[in-house]
Coordinates of C-alpha atoms in Angstrom, one line a residue:
X1 CA -3.2 -17.2 -5.9
X2 CA -0.3 -14.9 -4.8
X3 CA 0.5 -12.0 -7.1
X4 CA 4.1 -12.3 -8.0
X5 CA 4.3 -9.1 -10.0
X6 CA 6.9 -6.7 -8.6
X7 CA 5.8 -3.5 -6.9
X8 CA 7.3 -1.4 -9.6
X9 CA 5.1 -3.0 -12.2
X10 CA 1.9 -3.4 -10.1
X11 CA 1.4 0.4 -9.9
X12 CA -2.1 1.9 -10.0
X13 CA -1.5 4.6 -12.6
X14 CA 1.9 5.6 -11.1
X15 CA 4.8 4.5 -8.8
X16 CA 4.1 2.3 -5.8
X17 CA 4.8 3.5 -2.3
X18 CA 8.0 1.4 -2.2
X19 CA 9.2 2.9 -5.5
X20 CA 8.8 6.4 -3.9
X21 CA 10.5 5.2 -0.8
X22 CA 13.5 3.9 -2.8
X23 CA 13.7 7.2 -4.6
X24 CA 13.8 9.2 -1.4
X25 CA 16.5 6.8 0.0
X26 CA 18.4 7.2 -3.3
X27 CA 18.3 11.0 -2.8
X28 CA 19.6 10.6 0.7
X29 CA 22.3 8.2 -0.5
X30 CA 23.4 10.6 -3.3
X31 CA 23.6 13.4 -0.8
X32 CA 25.8 11.3 1.4
X33 CA 28.0 10.3 -1.5
X34 CA 28.4 13.9 -2.5
X35 CA 29.5 14.9 1.0
X36 CA 31.9 12.0 1.2
X37 CA 33.4 12.9 -2.2
X38 CA 33.6 16.6 -2.1
X39 CA 33.0 17.6 1.5
X40 CA 35.8 18.3 4.0
X41 CA 34.7 16.0 6.8
X42 CA 36.6 14.4 9.6
X43 CA 37.7 10.7 9.8
X44 CA 34.9 9.6 12.1
X45 CA 32.2 11.6 10.2
X46 CA 33.4 9.9 7.0
X47 CA 33.2 6.5 8.6
X48 CA 29.7 7.4 9.9
X49 CA 28.6 8.4 6.4
X50 CA 30.1 5.2 5.0
X51 CA 28.1 3.1 7.6
X52 CA 24.9 4.9 6.7
X53 CA 25.5 4.5 3.0
X54 CA 26.1 0.8 3.5
X55 CA 22.8 0.4 5.4
X56 CA 20.9 2.1 2.6
X57 CA 22.7 -0.2 0.1
X58 CA 21.5 -3.2 2.1
X59 CA 18.0 -1.9 2.0
X60 CA 18.3 -1.4 -1.8
X61 CA 19.6 -5.0 -2.2
X62 CA 16.8 -6.4 -0.1
X63 CA 14.2 -4.6 -2.1
X64 CA 15.8 -5.8 -5.3
X65 CA 15.7 -9.5 -4.3
X66 CA 12.2 -9.3 -2.9
X67 CA 10.9 -7.8 -6.1
X68 CA 12.9 -10.4 -8.1
X69 CA 11.3 -13.2 -6.1
X70 CA 7.8 -11.7 -6.5
X71 CA 8.3 -11.1 -10.3
X72 CA 6.5 -13.5 -12.6
X73 CA 9.0 -13.0 -15.4
X74 CA 12.3 -12.9 -13.6
X75 CA 14.3 -12.4 -16.8
X76 CA 12.1 -9.4 -17.8
X77 CA 12.7 -8.0 -14.3
X78 CA 16.4 -8.5 -14.5
X79 CA 16.6 -6.8 -17.9
X80 CA 14.7 -3.7 -16.7
X81 CA 16.0 -3.5 -13.2
X82 CA 19.7 -4.6 -13.3
X83 CA 20.7 -1.0 -12.6
X84 CA 19.0 -1.4 -9.2
X85 CA 21.3 -4.2 -8.3
X86 CA 24.4 -2.3 -9.4
X87 CA 23.3 0.7 -7.4
X88 CA 22.8 -1.4 -4.3
X89 CA 26.4 -2.7 -4.1
X90 CA 28.1 -1.0 -1.2
X91 CA 31.8 0.2 -0.8
X92 CA 32.3 0.7 -4.5
X93 CA 32.2 4.4 -5.2
X94 CA 32.2 4.0 -9.0
X95 CA 28.8 2.2 -8.9
X96 CA 27.1 4.7 -6.6
X97 CA 26.4 7.1 -9.5
X98 CA 23.9 4.4 -10.7
X99 CA 21.5 5.5 -8.0
X100 CA 20.9 8.6 -10.1
X101 CA 19.2 6.3 -12.6
X102 CA 16.9 5.0 -9.9
X103 CA 15.8 8.6 -9.2
X104 CA 15.4 9.4 -12.9
X105 CA 13.3 6.2 -13.4
X106 CA 10.9 7.0 -10.6
X107 CA 10.7 10.7 -11.7
X108 CA 9.7 9.4 -15.1
X109 CA 7.0 7.2 -13.5
X110 CA 5.7 10.2 -11.6
X111 CA 5.5 12.3 -14.7
X112 CA 3.7 9.5 -16.6
X113 CA 1.2 8.9 -13.8
X114 CA -2.1 10.7 -13.7
X115 CA -2.3 10.8 -10.0
X116 CA 0.4 10.3 -7.3
X117 CA -2.0 10.2 -4.3
X118 CA -4.3 7.6 -5.7
X119 CA -1.8 4.7 -5.5
X120 CA -0.8 5.8 -2.0
X121 CA -4.4 5.9 -0.8
X122 CA -5.3 2.5 -2.3
X123 CA -2.2 0.8 -1.0
X124 CA -2.3 2.0 2.6
X125 CA -0.3 -0.8 4.1
X126 CA 2.5 -0.4 1.7
X127 CA 2.4 3.3 2.2
X128 CA 2.7 2.9 5.9
X129 CA 5.6 0.5 5.7
X130 CA 7.4 2.7 3.1
X131 CA 6.9 5.8 5.2
X132 CA 8.2 4.1 8.3
X133 CA 11.3 2.9 6.5
X134 CA 12.1 6.3 5.1
X135 CA 11.4 8.0 8.4
X136 CA 13.7 5.5 10.3
X137 CA 16.6 5.9 7.9
X138 CA 16.2 9.7 7.7
X139 CA 16.1 10.1 11.5
X140 CA 19.0 7.8 12.1
X141 CA 21.1 9.5 9.4
X142 CA 20.7 13.1 10.3
X143 CA 20.6 12.5 14.1
X144 CA 23.8 10.5 14.1
X145 CA 25.6 13.0 11.8
X146 CA 24.5 16.1 13.7
X147 CA 25.2 14.6 17.1
X148 CA 28.7 13.5 16.0
X149 CA 29.6 16.8 14.5
X150 CA 28.3 18.8 17.5
X151 CA 29.6 16.6 20.3
X152 CA 33.0 15.8 18.8
X153 CA 34.3 19.3 19.5
X154 CA 32.7 19.7 22.9
X155 CA 34.6 19.3 26.1
X156 CA 33.6 16.3 28.2
X157 CA 31.5 14.7 25.4
X158 CA 31.4 10.9 25.3
X159 CA 30.2 10.6 21.7
X160 CA 33.4 10.7 19.7
X161 CA 33.2 7.9 17.1
X162 CA 30.8 6.8 14.3
X163 CA 29.8 3.7 16.2
X164 CA 28.9 5.7 19.3
X165 CA 26.9 8.2 17.3
X166 CA 24.9 5.4 15.6
X167 CA 24.4 3.6 18.9
X168 CA 23.2 6.8 20.6
X169 CA 20.7 7.4 17.7
X170 CA 19.3 3.9 17.9
X171 CA 18.9 4.0 21.7
X172 CA 17.4 7.4 21.6
X173 CA 14.9 6.8 18.8
X174 CA 13.8 3.6 20.6
X175 CA 13.4 5.7 23.8
X176 CA 15.3 3.0 25.7
X177 CA 17.7 5.4 27.3
X178 CA 20.7 3.2 28.4
X179 CA 22.6 6.3 29.4
X180 CA 26.0 5.0 28.3
X181 CA 26.3 7.7 25.6
X182 CA 24.5 11.1 25.9
X183 CA 24.9 14.6 24.6
X184 CA 26.4 17.3 26.8
X185 CA 26.0 20.4 24.6
X186 CA 22.9 22.5 24.2
X187 CA 22.5 21.7 20.5
X188 CA 23.0 18.0 21.3
X189 CA 20.2 18.2 23.9
X190 CA 17.9 19.8 21.3
X191 CA 18.7 17.1 18.8
X192 CA 18.1 14.4 21.4
X193 CA 14.7 15.9 22.2
X194 CA 13.7 15.9 18.6
X195 CA 14.9 12.3 18.2
X196 CA 12.9 11.2 21.3
X197 CA 9.7 12.9 20.0
X198 CA 10.2 11.3 16.6
X199 CA 10.9 8.0 18.2
X200 CA 7.7 8.1 20.2
X201 CA 5.7 9.0 17.1
X202 CA 7.5 6.4 15.0
X203 CA 6.8 3.5 17.4
X204 CA 3.2 4.8 17.9
X205 CA 2.7 4.4 14.1
X206 CA 4.2 0.9 14.3
X207 CA 1.9 -0.1 17.1
X208 CA -1.1 1.2 15.2
X209 CA 0.0 -0.6 12.1
X210 CA 0.5 -3.9 13.9
X211 CA -2.9 -3.5 15.5
X212 CA -4.4 -3.0 12.1
X213 CA -2.7 -6.1 10.8
X214 CA -4.3 -8.2 13.6
X215 CA -7.6 -6.5 13.3
X216 CA -7.8 -6.6 9.5
X217 CA -8.7 -10.3 9.2
X218 CA -11.6 -9.9 11.6
X219 CA -12.7 -6.8 9.7
X220 CA -12.4 -8.6 6.4
X221 CA -14.4 -11.6 7.9
X222 CA -17.1 -9.2 9.2
X223 CA -17.4 -7.5 5.8
X224 CA -17.6 -10.9 4.1
X225 CA -20.4 -11.9 6.4
X226 CA -22.2 -8.6 5.7
X227 CA -21.8 -9.2 1.9
X228 CA -23.1 -12.8 2.3
X229 CA -26.1 -11.5 4.4
X230 CA -26.8 -8.8 1.8
X231 CA -26.6 -11.4 -1.0
X232 CA -29.0 -13.7 1.0
X233 CA -31.5 -10.8 1.5
X234 CA -31.2 -9.9 -2.2
X235 CA -31.9 -13.5 -3.2
X236 CA -34.9 -13.7 -0.9
X237 CA -36.2 -10.4 -2.2
X238 CA -35.8 -11.5 -5.8
X239 CA -37.6 -14.8 -4.9
X240 CA -40.5 -12.9 -3.3
X241 CA -40.8 -10.6 -6.3
X242 CA -40.8 -13.6 -8.6
X243 CA -43.6 -15.1 -6.5
X244 CA -45.6 -11.9 -6.6
X245 CA -45.2 -11.6 -10.4
X246 CA -46.3 -15.3 -10.7
X247 CA -49.4 -14.7 -8.5
X248 CA -50.2 -11.5 -10.5
X249 CA -49.9 -13.4 -13.8
X250 CA -52.1 -16.2 -12.4
X251 CA -54.7 -13.6 -11.2
X252 CA -54.6 -12.0 -14.6
X253 CA -55.1 -15.3 -16.3
X254 CA -58.0 -16.1 -13.8
X255 CA -59.6 -12.7 -14.5
X256 CA -59.3 -13.3 -18.3
X257 CA -60.9 -16.7 -17.9
X258 CA -63.7 -15.2 -15.8
X259 CA -64.3 -12.6 -18.5
X260 CA -64.4 -15.2 -21.2
X261 CA -66.9 -17.3 -19.1
X262 CA -69.0 -14.2 -18.5
X263 CA -69.0 -13.4 -22.2
X264 CA -69.9 -17.0 -23.0
X265 CA -72.7 -16.9 -20.4
X266 CA -74.0 -13.6 -21.9
X267 CA -73.9 -15.1 -25.3
X268 CA -75.7 -18.1 -24.1
X269 CA -78.4 -16.0 -22.4
X270 CA -78.7 -14.0 -25.6
X271 CA -79.2 -17.2 -27.6
X272 CA -81.8 -18.5 -25.1
X273 CA -83.6 -15.1 -25.1
X274 CA -83.7 -15.1 -28.8
X275 CA -85.0 -18.7 -28.9
X276 CA -87.8 -17.9 -26.4
X277 CA -88.8 -14.9 -28.4
X278 CA -88.9 -17.1 -31.6
X279 CA -91.0 -19.7 -29.8
X280 CA -93.4 -17.1 -28.5
X281 CA -93.8 -15.6 -32.0
X282 CA -94.5 -19.1 -33.5
X283 CA -97.2 -19.8 -30.9
X284 CA -98.9 -16.6 -31.7

């Protein structure tokens, strides 16, 4: 039976990996909103921040509907998590402050939990997926922002718009390297190198995760066979012990019977001896 309890409720003594991932994305989103509201940024930088914030909102909305679908009591989930849906609506600045409540809720879960590492260790697959999600959004966010700020004021640069910066970050982190957009400044080269190394590590983790997904059923089947073999050996051992105990009880009963027969024989011999003695005395 599939467990339909949402990840936020199925916590092992604390917040789940996806709860922590949403908290980290909420922190990034709040940071972006603060820059958009109070920072003196250019038009293209503002558009880039808006695109990134919209992407994060789509992730929030997807997480909300997935948890809603997995929830057993959907009304209960809506009553306690409606703020998550409000915070995931993009392009409405008045609703973005609701993401602070997401952060506060997860912080409260962390404070109530006895251990933060235990749920992450026991839910390794979710931890891997959550880490990959946060890493991808973080790398794309900071790489595109930095490269746009650095390259927009450099002579001969071809990364001048928000779309170009996002496209360059996607192409670079995937190590495809189309070459249509590329940094020309020294700082841009450094940022590009960091993104390439991060991308190699990122997709290396994805490859390992996918391998574990395909290997996991075989491993589970092997463990199941081992458990079945151990259970069979245990059953045979218990049967052998039962037989030994039955044989021992039978031997004890046989020994008792022999002792009783021996006692009866000794008593009979004693009676015969006494009878012979009496007969001999009478004859005398």
